[in-house]
CSV table of C-alpha atoms in Angstrom, one decimal:
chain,number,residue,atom,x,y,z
X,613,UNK,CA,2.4,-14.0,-17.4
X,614,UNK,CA,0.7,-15.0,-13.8
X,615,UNK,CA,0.0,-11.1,-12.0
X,616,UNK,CA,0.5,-10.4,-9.0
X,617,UNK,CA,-2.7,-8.6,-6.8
X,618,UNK,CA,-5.3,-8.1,-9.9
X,619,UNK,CA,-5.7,-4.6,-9.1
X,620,UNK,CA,-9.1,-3.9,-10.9
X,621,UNK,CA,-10.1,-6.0,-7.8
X,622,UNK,CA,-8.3,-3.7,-5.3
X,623,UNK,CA,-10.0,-0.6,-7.2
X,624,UNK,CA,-13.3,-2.4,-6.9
X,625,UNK,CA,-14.2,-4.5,-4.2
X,626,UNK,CA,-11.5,-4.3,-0.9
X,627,UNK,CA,-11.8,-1.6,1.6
X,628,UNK,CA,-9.9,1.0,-0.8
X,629,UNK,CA,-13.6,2.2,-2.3
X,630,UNK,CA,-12.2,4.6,-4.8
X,631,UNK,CA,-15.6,6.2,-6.0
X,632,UNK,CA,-16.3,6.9,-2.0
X,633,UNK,CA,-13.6,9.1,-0.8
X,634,UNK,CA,-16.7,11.1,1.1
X,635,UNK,CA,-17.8,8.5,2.9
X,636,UNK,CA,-14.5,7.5,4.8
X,637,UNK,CA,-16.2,5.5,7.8
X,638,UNK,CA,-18.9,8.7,8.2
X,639,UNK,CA,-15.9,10.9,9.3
X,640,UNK,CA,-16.6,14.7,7.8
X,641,UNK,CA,-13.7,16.6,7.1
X,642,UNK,CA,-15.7,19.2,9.1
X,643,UNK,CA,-16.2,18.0,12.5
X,644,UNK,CA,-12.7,16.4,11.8
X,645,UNK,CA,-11.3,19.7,12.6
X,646,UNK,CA,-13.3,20.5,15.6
X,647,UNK,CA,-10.9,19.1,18.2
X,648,UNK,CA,-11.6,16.2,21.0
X,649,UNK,CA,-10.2,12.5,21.3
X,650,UNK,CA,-13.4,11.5,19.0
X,651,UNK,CA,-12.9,14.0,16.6
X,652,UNK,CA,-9.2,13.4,16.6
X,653,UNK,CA,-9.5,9.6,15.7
X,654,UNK,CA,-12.5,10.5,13.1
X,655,UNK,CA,-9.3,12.7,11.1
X,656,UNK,CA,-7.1,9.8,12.0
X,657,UNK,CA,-9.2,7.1,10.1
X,658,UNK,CA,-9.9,9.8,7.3
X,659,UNK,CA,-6.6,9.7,7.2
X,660,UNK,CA,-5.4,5.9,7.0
X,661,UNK,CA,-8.8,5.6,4.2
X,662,UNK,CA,-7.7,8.6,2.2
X,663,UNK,CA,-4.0,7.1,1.9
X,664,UNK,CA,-5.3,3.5,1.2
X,665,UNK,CA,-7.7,4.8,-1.4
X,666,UNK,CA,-4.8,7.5,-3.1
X,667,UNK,CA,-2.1,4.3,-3.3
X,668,UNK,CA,-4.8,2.0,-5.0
X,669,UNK,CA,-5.1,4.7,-8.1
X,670,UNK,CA,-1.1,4.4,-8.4
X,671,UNK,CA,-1.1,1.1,-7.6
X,672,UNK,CA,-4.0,0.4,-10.8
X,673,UNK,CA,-1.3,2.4,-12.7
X,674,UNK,CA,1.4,-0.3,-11.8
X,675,UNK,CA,-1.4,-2.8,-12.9
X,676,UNK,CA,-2.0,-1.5,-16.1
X,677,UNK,CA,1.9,-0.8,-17.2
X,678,UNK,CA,2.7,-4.6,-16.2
X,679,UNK,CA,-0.2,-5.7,-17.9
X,680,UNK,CA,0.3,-3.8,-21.2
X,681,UNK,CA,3.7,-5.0,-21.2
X,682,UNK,CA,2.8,-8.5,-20.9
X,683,UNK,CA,0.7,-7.7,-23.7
X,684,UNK,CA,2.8,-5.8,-26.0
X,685,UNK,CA,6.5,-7.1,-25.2
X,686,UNK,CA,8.4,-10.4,-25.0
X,687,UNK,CA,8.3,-12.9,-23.5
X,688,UNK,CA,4.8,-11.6,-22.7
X,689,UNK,CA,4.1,-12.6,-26.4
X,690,UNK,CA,1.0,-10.1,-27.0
X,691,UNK,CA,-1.1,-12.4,-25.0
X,692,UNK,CA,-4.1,-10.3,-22.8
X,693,UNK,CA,-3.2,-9.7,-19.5
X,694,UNK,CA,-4.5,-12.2,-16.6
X,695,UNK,CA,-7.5,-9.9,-16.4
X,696,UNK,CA,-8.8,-10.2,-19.5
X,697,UNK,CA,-11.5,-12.2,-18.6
X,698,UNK,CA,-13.4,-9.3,-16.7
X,699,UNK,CA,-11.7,-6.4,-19.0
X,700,UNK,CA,-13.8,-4.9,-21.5
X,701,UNK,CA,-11.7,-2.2,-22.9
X,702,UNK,CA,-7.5,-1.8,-23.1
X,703,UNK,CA,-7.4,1.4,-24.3
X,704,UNK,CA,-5.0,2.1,-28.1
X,705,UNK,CA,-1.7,1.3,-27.3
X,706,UNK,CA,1.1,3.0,-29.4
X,707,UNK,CA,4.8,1.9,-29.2
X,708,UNK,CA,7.8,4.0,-30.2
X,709,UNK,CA,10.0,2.8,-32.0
X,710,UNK,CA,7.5,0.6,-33.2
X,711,UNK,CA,9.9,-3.0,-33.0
X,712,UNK,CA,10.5,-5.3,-30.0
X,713,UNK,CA,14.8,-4.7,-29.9
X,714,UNK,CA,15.0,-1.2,-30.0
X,715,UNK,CA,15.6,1.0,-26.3
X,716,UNK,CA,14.8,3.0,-24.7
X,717,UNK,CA,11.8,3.3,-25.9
X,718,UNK,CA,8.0,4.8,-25.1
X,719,UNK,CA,4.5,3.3,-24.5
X,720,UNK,CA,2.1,4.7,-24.7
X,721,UNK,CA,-1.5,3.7,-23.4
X,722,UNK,CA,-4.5,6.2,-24.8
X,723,UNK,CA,-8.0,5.5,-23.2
X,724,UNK,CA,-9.5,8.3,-24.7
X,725,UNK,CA,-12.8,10.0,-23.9
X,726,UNK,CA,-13.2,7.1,-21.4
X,727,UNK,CA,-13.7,3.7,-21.3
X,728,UNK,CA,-15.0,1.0,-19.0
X,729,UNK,CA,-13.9,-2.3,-17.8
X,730,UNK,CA,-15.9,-5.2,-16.4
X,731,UNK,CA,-15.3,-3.9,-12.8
X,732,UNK,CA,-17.1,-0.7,-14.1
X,733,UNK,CA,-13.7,0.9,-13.4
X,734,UNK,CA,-13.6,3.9,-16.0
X,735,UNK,CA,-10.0,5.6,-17.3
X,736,UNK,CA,-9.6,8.2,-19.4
X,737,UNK,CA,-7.0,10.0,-20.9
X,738,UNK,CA,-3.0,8.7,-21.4
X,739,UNK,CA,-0.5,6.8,-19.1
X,740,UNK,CA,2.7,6.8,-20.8
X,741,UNK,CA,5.7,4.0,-19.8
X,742,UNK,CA,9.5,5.5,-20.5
X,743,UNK,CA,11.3,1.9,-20.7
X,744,UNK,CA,14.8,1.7,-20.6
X,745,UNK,CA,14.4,-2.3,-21.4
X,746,UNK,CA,12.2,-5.0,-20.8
X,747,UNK,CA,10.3,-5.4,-17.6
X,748,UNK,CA,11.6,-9.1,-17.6
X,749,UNK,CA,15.2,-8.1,-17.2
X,750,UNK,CA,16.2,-7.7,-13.2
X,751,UNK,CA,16.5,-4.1,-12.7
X,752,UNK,CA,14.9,-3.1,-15.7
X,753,UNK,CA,13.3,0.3,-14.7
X,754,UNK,CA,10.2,2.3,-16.2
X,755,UNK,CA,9.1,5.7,-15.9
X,756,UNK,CA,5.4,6.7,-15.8
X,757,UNK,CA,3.6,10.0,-16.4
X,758,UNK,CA,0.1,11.2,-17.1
X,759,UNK,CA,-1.9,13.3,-20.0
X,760,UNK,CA,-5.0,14.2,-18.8
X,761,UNK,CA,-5.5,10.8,-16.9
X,762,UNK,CA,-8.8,9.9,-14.4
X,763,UNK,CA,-9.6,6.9,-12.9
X,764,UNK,CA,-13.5,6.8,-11.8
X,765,UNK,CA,-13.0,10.8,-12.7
X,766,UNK,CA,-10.2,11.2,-10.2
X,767,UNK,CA,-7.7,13.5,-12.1
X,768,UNK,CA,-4.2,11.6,-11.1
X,769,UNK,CA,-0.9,13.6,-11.4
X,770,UNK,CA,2.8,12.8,-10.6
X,771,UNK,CA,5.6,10.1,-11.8
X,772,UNK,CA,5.5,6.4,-10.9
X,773,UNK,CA,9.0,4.4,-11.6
X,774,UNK,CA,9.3,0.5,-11.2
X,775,UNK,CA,11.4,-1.5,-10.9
X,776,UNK,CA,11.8,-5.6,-11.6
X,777,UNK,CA,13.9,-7.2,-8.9
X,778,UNK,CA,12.9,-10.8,-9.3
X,779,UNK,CA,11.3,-12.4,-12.4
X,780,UNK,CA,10.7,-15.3,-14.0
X,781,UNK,CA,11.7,-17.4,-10.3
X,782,UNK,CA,8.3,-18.3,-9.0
X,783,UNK,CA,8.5,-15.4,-6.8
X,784,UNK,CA,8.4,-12.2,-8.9
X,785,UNK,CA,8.9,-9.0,-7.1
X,786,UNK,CA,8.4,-5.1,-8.2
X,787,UNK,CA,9.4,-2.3,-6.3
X,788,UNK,CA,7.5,1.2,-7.6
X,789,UNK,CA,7.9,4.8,-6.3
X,790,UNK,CA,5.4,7.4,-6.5
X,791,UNK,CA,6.9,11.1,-6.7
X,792,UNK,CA,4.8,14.3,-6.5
X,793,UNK,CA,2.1,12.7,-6.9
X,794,UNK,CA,-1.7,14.5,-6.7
X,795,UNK,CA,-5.3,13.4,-6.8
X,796,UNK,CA,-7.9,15.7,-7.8
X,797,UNK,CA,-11.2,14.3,-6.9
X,798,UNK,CA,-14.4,15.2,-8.3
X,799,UNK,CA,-16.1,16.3,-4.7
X,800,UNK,CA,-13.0,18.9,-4.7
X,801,UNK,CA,-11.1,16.8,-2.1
X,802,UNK,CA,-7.3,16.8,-3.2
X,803,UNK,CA,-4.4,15.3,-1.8
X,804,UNK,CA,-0.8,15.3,-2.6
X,805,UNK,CA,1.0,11.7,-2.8
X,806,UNK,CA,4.8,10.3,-1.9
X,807,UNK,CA,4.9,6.7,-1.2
X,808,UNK,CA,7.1,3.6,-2.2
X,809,UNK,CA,5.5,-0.3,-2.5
X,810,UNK,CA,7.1,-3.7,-2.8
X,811,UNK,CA,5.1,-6.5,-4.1
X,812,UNK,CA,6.4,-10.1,-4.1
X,813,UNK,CA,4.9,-13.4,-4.7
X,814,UNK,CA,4.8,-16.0,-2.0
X,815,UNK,CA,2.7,-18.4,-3.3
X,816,UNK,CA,1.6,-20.0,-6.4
X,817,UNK,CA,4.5,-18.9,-8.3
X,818,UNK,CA,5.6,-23.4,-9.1
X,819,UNK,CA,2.4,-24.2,-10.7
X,820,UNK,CA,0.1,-22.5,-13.8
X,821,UNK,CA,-3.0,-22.0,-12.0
X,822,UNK,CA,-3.6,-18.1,-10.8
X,823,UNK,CA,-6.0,-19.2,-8.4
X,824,UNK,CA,-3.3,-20.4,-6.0
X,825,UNK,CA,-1.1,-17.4,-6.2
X,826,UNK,CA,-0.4,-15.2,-3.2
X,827,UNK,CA,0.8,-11.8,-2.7
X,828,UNK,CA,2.1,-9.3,-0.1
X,829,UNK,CA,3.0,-6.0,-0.1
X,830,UNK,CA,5.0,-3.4,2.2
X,831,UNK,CA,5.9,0.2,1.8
X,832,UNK,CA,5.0,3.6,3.3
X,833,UNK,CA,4.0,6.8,2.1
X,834,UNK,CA,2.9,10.5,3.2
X,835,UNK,CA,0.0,12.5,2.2
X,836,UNK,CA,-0.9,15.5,2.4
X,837,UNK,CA,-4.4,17.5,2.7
X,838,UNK,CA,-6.5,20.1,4.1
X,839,UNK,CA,-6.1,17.9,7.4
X,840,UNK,CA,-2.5,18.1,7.6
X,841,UNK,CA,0.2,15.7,6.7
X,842,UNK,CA,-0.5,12.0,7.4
X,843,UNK,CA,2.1,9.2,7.7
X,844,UNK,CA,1.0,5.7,6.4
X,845,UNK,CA,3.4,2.6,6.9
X,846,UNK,CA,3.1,-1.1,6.5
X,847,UNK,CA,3.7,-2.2,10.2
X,848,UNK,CA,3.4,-5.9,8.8
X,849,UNK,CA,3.2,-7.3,5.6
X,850,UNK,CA,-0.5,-7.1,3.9
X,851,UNK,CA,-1.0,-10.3,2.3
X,852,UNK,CA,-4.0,-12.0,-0.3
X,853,UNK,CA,-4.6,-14.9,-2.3
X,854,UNK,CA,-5.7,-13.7,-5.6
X,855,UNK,CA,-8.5,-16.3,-5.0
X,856,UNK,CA,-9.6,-13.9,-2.1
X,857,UNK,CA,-11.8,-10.1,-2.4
X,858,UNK,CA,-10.3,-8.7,0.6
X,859,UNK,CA,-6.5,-8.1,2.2
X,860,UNK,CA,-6.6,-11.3,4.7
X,861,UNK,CA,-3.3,-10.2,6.9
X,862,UNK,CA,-1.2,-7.8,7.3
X,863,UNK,CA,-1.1,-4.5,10.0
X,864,UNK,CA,-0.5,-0.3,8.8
X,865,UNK,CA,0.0,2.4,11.4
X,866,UNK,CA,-0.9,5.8,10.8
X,867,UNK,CA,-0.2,9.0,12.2
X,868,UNK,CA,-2.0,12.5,11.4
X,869,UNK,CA,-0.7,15.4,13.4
X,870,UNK,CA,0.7,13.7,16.0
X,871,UNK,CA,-2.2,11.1,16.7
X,872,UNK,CA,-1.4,7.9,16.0
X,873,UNK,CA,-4.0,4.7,14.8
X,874,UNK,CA,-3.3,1.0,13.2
X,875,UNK,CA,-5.5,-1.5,11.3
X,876,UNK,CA,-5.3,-4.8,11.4
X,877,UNK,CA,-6.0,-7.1,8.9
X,878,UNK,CA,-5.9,-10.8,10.3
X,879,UNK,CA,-3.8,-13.5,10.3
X,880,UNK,CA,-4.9,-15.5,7.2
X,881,UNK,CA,-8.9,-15.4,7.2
X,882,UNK,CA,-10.9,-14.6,3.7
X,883,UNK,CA,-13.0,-12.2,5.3
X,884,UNK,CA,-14.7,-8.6,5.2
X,885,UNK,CA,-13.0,-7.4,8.6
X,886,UNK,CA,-10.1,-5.6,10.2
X,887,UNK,CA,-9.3,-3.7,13.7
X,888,UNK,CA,-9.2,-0.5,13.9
X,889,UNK,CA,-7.5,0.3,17.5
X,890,UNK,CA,-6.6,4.1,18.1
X,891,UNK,CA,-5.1,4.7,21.6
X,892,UNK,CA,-6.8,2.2,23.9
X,893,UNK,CA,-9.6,2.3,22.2
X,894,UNK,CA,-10.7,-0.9,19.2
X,895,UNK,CA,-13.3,-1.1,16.9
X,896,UNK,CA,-14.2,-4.0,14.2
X,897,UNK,CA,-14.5,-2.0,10.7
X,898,UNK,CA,-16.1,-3.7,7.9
X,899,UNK,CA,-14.2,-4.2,4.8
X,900,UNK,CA,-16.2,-1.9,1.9
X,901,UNK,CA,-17.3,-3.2,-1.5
């Protein structure tokens, strides 16, 4: 099965930066609240960061229940998921009922005490996947919830339904919706989570390679903190090649109590940059590792 944006990547290595939610381009909660334009856009880009970094935890989740169904379902035919060369551990995966015909039916993924893949991306703890039929079936849907789940010890909470509406055409698509949704980091910053993602392939999908496959996603979401309530929506499509480490196009707009920011990605390029403009004001942000 070819994957759509290799998520252990996003987790890792694109601006998202899950094991830094403190850092947020040196804006402190703190001074955040102080008041002043400056301090003002420092809340707005915790903001837009926050968000970005929240949706990459539920969007590894999405990851993980395509790529354990690939594994564990047909036509997936218990081959390893596209990641497998960089995965190190899968976690125990127990299926009930236990054959291939029978629905609905429950998986469940168990990563125990904690395990680590070759991103250095630890989970712990169980996702479980309520299917009501295959994934390969147009809108097939499946429910996800948590036992105890972390992601880089990130406590995640909430329910995360997919659904498949194309498949199999050389330009598969997956729609998910996060509801009530809560991170509990381990600095103490927590967040509460609503958002909605399509992903559909527009590239790659005629040939077997991966390396020429191509991806964008839209959506929107809202989250909520100590800062207030912060609007995130993709203004323009965010697009990468899976060959690629960073999002190479694409434009989100934010908006935290009123005040109102929007990166932008690019219009194509493989690089570590976007534009950060906030009022009339623009500044080049590089991408994190």
């Amino acid at each position: 099965m070819k994957h759509y944006f290799n998520t252990n990547k996003v987790l890792s290595i694109t601006a998202l930066a899950i094991g830094a939610i403190t850092i947020f381009f040196a804006c402190k909660k703190d001074d955040a609240k102080t008041g002043g334009d400056e301090t003002k856009d420092n809340a707005t880009i915790f903001a837009a960061t926050s968000e970005a970094t929240v949706n990459a935890i539920y969007e590894d989740v999405f990851s993980s229940a395509l790529d354990y169904n690939s594994r564990e379902l047909p036509p997936g035919g218990r081959k390893a998921p596209v990641q497998a060369d960089v995965q190190v551990c899968y976690g125990n995966v127990e299926l009930i009922p236990g054959d291939l015909t029978t629905f609905p039916k429950t998986l469940t993924i168990d990563f125990g005490a904690g395990c680590t893949d070759g991103h250095g991306t630890i989970r712990k703890g169980k996702i479980k996947i309520a299917l009501k039929k295959l994934f390969w079936f147009l809108n097939s849907d499946a429910t996800v919830t948590f036992e105890n789940y972390y992601v880089n010890g990130i406590k995640v909470e909430g329910t995360l339904t997919i659904r498949t509406e194309a498949f199999g055409t050389g330009k598969d698509k997956y729609h998910y919706t996060v509801t009530n949704g809560k991170v509990t980091f381990p600095t103490g910053y927590t967040a509460t989570y609503t958002g909605t993602r399509t992903i559909t392939q527009i590239g790659g999908g005629g040939t077997p390679s991966l390396r020429d496959d191509k991806y964008e996603m839209t959506g929107n979401a809202v989250l909520t903190d100590s800062l207030g309530v912060s609007t995130v929506t993709i203004t323009s499509p965010l697009q990468r090649e899976v060959i690629c480490k960073y999002i190479q196009a694409g434009e989100i707009s934010v908006t935290l109590n009123a005040h109102s920011g929007k990166l932008n990605y690019g219009s194509g390029e493989c690089d570590n940059k976007a534009l950060l403009t906030i009022g009339d004001k623009a500044k080049e942000i590089i991408l994190k590792h």
